[in-house]
CSV table of C-alpha atoms and ligand atoms in Angstrom, one decimal:
chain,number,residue,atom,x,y,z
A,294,UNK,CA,-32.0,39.3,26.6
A,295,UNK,CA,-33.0,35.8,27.7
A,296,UNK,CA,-31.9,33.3,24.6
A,297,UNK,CA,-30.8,29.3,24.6
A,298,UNK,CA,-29.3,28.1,22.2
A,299,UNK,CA,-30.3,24.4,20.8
A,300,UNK,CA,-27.7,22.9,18.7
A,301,UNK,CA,-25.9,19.2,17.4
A,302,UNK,CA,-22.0,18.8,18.6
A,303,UNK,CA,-20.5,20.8,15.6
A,304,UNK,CA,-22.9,23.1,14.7
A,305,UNK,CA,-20.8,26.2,16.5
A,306,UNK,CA,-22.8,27.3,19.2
A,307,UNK,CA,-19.8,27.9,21.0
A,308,UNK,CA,-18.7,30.1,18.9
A,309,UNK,CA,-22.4,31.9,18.3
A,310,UNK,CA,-23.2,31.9,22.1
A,311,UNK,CA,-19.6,33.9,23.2
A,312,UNK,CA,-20.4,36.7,19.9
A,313,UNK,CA,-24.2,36.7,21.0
A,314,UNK,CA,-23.4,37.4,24.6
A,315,UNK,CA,-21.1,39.9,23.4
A,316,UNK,CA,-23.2,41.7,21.3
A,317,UNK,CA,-25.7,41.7,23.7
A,318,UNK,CA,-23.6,41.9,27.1
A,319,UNK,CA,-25.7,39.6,29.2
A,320,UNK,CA,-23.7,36.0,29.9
A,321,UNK,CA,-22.6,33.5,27.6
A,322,UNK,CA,-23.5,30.3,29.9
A,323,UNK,CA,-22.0,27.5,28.4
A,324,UNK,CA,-23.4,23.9,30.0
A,325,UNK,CA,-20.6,21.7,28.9
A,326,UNK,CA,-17.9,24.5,29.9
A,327,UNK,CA,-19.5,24.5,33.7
A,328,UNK,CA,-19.8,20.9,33.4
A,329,UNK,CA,-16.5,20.2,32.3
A,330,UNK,CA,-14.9,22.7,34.9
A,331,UNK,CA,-17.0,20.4,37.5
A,332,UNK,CA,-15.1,17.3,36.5
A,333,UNK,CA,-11.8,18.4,36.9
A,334,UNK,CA,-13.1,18.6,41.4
A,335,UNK,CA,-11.9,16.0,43.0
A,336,UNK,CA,-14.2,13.5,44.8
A,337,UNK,CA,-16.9,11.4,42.9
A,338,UNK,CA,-19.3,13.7,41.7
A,339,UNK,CA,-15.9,15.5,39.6
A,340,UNK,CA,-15.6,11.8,38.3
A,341,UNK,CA,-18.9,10.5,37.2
A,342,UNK,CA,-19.1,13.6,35.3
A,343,UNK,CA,-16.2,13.3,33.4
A,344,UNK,CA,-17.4,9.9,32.8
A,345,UNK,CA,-20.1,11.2,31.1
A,346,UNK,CA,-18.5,13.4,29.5
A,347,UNK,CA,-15.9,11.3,28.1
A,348,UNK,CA,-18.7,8.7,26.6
A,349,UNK,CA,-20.7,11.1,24.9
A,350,UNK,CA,-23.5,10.8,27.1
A,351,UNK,CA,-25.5,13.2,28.6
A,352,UNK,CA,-24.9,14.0,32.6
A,353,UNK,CA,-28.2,13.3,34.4
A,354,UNK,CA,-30.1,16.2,34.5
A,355,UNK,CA,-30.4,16.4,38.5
A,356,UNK,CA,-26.5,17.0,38.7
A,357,UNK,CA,-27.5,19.7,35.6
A,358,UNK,CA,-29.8,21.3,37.4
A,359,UNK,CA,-27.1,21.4,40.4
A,360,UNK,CA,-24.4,23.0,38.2
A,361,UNK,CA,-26.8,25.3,36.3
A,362,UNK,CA,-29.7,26.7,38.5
A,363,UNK,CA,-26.9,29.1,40.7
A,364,UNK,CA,-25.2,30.5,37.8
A,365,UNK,CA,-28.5,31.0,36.1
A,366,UNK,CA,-30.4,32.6,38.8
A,367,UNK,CA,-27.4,34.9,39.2
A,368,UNK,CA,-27.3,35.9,35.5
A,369,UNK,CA,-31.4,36.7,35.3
A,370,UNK,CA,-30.0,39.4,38.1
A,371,UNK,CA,-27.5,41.0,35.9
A,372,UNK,CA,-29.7,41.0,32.9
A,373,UNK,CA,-30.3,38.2,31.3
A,374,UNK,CA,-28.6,35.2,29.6
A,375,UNK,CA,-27.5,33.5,26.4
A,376,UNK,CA,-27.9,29.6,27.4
A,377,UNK,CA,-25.5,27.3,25.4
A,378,UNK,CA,-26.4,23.6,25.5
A,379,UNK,CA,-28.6,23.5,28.1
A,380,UNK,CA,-31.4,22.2,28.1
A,381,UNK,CA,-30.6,19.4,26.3
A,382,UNK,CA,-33.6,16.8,27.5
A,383,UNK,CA,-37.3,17.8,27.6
A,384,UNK,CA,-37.5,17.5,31.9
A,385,UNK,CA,-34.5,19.9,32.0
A,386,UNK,CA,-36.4,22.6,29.5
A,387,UNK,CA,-39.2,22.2,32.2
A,388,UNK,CA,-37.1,22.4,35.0
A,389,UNK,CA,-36.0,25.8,32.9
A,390,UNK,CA,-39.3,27.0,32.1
A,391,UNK,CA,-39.9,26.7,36.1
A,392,UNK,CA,-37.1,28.3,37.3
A,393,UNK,CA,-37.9,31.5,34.6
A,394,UNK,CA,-41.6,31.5,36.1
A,395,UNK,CA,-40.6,31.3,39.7
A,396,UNK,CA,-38.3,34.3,38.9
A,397,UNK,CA,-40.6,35.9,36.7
A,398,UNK,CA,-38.9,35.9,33.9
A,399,UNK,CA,-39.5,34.3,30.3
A,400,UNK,CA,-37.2,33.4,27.4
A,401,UNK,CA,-37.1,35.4,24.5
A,402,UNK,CA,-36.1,32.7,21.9
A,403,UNK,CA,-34.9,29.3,21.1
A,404,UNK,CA,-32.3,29.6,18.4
A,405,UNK,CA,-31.7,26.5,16.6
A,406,UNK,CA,-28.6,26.1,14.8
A,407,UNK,CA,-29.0,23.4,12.1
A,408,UNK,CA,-26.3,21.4,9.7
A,409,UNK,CA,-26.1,18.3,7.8
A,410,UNK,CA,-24.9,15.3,9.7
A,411,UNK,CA,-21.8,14.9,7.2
A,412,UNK,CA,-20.8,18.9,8.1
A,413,UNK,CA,-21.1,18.6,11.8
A,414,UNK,CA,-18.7,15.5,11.6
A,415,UNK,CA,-16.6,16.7,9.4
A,416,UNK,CA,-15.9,20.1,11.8
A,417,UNK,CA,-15.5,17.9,15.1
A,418,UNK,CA,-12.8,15.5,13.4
A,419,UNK,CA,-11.4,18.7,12.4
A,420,UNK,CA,-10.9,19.9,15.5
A,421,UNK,CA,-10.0,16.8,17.2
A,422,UNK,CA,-7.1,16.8,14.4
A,423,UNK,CA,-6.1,20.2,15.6
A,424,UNK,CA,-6.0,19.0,19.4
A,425,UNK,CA,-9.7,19.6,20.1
A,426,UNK,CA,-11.4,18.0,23.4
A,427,UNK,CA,-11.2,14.1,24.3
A,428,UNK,CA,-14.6,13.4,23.4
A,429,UNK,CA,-13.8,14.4,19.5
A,430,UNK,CA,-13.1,10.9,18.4
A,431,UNK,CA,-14.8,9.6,16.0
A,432,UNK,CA,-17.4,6.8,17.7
A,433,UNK,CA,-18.0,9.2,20.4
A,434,UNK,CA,-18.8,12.0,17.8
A,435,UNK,CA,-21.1,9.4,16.4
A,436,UNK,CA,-22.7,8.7,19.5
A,437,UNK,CA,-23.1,12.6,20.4
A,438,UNK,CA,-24.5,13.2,17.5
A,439,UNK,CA,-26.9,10.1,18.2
A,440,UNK,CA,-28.2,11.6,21.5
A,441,UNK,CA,-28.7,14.7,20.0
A,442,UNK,CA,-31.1,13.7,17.5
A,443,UNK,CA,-32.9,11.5,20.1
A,444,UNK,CA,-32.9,13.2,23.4
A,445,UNK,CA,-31.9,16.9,22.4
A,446,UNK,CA,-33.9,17.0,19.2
A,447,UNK,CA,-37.6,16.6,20.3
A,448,UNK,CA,-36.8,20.2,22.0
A,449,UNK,CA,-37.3,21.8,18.9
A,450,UNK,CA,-41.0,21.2,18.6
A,451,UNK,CA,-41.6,22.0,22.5
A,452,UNK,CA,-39.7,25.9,21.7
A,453,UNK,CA,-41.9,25.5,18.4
A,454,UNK,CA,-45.2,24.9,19.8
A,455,UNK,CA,-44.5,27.7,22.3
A,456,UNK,CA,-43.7,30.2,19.3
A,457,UNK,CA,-40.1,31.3,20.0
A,458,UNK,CA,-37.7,28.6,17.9
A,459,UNK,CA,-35.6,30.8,15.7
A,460,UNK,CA,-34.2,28.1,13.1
A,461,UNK,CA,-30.9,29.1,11.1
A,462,UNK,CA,-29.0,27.2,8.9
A,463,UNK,CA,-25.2,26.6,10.4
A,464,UNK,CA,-23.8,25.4,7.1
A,465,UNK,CA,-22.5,29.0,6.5
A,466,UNK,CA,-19.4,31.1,7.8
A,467,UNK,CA,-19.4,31.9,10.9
A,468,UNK,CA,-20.6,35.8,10.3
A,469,UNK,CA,-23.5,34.7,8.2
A,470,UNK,CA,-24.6,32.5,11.0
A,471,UNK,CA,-24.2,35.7,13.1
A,472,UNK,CA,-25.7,37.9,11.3
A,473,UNK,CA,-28.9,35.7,10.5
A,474,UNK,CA,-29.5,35.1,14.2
A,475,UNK,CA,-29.3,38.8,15.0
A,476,UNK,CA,-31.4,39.5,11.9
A,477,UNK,CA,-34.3,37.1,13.3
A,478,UNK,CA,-33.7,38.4,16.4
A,479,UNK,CA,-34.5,42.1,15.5
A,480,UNK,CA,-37.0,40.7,13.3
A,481,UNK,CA,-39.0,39.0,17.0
A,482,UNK,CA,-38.6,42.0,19.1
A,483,UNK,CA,-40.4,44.3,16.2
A,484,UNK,CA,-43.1,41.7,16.6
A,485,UNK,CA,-43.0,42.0,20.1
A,486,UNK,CA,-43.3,45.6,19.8
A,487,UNK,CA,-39.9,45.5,21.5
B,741,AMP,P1,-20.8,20.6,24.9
B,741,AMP,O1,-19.6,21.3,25.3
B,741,AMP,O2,-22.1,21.4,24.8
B,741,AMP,O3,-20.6,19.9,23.5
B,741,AMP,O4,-21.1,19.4,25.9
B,741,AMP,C1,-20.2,18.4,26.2
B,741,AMP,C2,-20.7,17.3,27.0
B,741,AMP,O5,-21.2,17.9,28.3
B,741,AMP,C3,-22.0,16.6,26.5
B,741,AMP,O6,-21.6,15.6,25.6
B,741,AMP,C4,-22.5,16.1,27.8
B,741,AMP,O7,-21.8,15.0,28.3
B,741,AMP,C5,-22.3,17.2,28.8
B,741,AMP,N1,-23.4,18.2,28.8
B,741,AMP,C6,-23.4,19.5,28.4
B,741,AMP,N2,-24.6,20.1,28.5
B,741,AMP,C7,-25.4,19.1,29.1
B,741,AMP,C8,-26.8,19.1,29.5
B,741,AMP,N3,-27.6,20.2,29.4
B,741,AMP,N4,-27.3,18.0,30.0
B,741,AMP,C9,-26.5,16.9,30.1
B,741,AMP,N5,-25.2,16.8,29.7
B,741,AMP,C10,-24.7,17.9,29.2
């Protein structure tokens, strides 16, 4: 199984990618999990990553490509790989789409995990109250959520006009979210003939 997951902070693809690569047992690759392990390194690169990070702004997608190519090529060996918030601009979902060609590979689905605005704020200050991460405050949420919708979002039509989005609504419980994504899922590979 060879999914990415394509989602605004909040929506709980997190939470989706660990069950689907559980369900599924191929890796549960999460981008800002590799990225954030990155900035805790010492030296610069550690640094300008966390600076990112810590504004709400995306990393550029050379040190992305960096981080994620390794782990990537390494989990198309052992199977396959549920990719959580990555890509996130359109050059990295080429970059992707290269990297599956040259290992001759292709992905089985974009699953695209959608909310209202108000919802996805509401669960990240929610978090943030209990703890969450340092970039759950609310102007960086705002900002997130603004990148999302202009850099992350035109992803949805690319995965569209190549036939593989799988859109399900995220304003549910978490097990209906699950169970809709495996449902679509099943429904794809009995199209596939799979
Ligand atoms: P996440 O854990 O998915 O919410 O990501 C947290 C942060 O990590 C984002 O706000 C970005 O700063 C960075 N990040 C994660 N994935 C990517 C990506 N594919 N491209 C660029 N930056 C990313």
């Amino acid at each position: 199984m060879r999914l990415l997951l394509l989602a605004p902070p909040g929506a709980g693809k997190g939470t989706q990618g660990e069950r689907l690569a559980a369900w599924s047992g191929v890796r549960h690759i999460a981008a800002g999990d590799l990225l954030r392990a990155e900035a805790q390194a010492e030296g610069r690169l550690g640094r300008e990553i966390a600076a990112y990070q810590a504004r709400g702004d995306l990393v550029p997608d050379q040190i992305v490509l960096d981080v994620l190519t390794p782990v990537v090529v390494e989990a198309v060996a052992r199977g396959g790989y549920i990719l959580d918030g990555f890509p996130r601009t359109l050059p990295q979902a080429t970059a992707a789409a290269d990297l599956a060609a040259r290992l001759g590979v292709t992905l089985d689905a974009a699953v695209y995990l959608y909310a209202p605005e108000a919802v996805l704020t509401r669960r990240l200050l929610d978090r943030a109250s209990q703890g969450g991460r340092s970039d759950d405050k609310a102007d960086v949420i705002r900002h997130r959520l603004q990148v999302f919708a202009e850099t992350t979002g035109p992803l949805v039509p690319y995965y569209t006009e190549r036939g593989i989005l799988v859109a399900v609504n995220a304003d549910q419980p978490p097990d209906s979210v699950t169970a809709d994504i495996q449902a679509r899922l099943a429904g794809l590979a009995r199209a596939a003939g799979r």
